[in-house]
Tab-separated table of C-alpha atoms in Angstrom:
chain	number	residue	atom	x	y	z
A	16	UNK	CA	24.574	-3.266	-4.304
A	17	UNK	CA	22.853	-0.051	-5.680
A	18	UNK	CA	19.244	0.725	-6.500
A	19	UNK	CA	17.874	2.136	-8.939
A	20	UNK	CA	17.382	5.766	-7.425
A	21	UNK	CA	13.375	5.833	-8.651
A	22	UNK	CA	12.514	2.545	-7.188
A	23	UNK	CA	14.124	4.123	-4.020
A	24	UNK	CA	12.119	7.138	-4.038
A	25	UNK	CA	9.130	5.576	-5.075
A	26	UNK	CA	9.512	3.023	-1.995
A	27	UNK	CA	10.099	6.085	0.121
A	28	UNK	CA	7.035	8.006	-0.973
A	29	UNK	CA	4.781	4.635	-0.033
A	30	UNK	CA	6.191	4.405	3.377
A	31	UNK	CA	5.131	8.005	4.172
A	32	UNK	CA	1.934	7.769	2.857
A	33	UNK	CA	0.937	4.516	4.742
A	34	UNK	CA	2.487	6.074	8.015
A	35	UNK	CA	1.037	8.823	7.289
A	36	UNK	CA	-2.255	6.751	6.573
A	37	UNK	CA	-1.760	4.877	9.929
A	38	UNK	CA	-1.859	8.458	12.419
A	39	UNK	CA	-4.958	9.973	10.806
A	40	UNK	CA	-6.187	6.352	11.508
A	41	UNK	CA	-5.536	6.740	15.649
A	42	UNK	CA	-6.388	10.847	15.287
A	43	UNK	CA	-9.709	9.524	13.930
A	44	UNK	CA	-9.888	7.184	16.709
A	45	UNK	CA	-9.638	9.280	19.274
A	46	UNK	CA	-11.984	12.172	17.644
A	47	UNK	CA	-10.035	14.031	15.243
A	48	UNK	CA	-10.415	16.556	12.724
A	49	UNK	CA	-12.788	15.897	9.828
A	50	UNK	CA	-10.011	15.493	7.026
A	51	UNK	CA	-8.148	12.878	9.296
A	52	UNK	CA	-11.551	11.054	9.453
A	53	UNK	CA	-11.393	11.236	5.557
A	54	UNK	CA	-7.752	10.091	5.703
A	55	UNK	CA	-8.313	7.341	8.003
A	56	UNK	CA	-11.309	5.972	5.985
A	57	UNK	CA	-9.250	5.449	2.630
A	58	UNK	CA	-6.384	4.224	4.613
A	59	UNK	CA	-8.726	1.556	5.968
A	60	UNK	CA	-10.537	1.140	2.818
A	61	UNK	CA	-7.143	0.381	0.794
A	62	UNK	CA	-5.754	-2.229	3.772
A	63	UNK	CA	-9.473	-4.084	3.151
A	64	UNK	CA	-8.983	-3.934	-0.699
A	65	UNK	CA	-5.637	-5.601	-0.354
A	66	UNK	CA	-6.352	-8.097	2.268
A	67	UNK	CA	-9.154	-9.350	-0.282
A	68	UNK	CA	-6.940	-9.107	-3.034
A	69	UNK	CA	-4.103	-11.431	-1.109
A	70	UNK	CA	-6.584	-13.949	-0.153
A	71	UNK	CA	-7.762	-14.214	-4.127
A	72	UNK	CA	-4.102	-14.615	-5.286
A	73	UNK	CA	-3.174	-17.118	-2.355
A	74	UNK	CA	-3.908	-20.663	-3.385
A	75	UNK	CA	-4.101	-23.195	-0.698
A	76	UNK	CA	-1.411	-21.484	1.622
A	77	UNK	CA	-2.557	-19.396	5.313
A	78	UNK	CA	-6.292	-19.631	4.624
A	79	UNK	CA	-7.762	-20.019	7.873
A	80	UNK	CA	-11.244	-19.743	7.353
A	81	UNK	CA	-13.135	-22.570	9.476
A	82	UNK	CA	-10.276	-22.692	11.682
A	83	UNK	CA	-12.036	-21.929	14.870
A	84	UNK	CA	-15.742	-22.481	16.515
């Protein structure tokens, strides 16, 4: 089974960036330089505008809100 080489790339590129995304996030944490802060913030900023853009496309299925007390 072969992929299309673009979609493989592409795919490739992501992963680097969100790894990438994911150490300026701990360099931050632990008092990093001020472009991994920078990093770090739109890394955390994108993760929040996709976890609110899963929950609006989810329908009924692993919405746990009033789950607990």
């Amino acid at each position: 089974m072969r992929g299309d080489p673009v979609i493989l790339v592409g795919l490739s590129v992501l992963l680097v960036l969100v790894l990438g995304g994911c150490v300026c996030v701990v360099r931050a944490a632990r008092g990093g330089p001020r472009w991994a802060r920078g990093v770090a913030k739109g890394t955390l900023l994108a993760g929040e505008l996709l976890r609110a853009g899963s929950k609006g496309r989810s329908g009924s299925g692993g919405n746990s809100e009033g789950d607990g007390d």
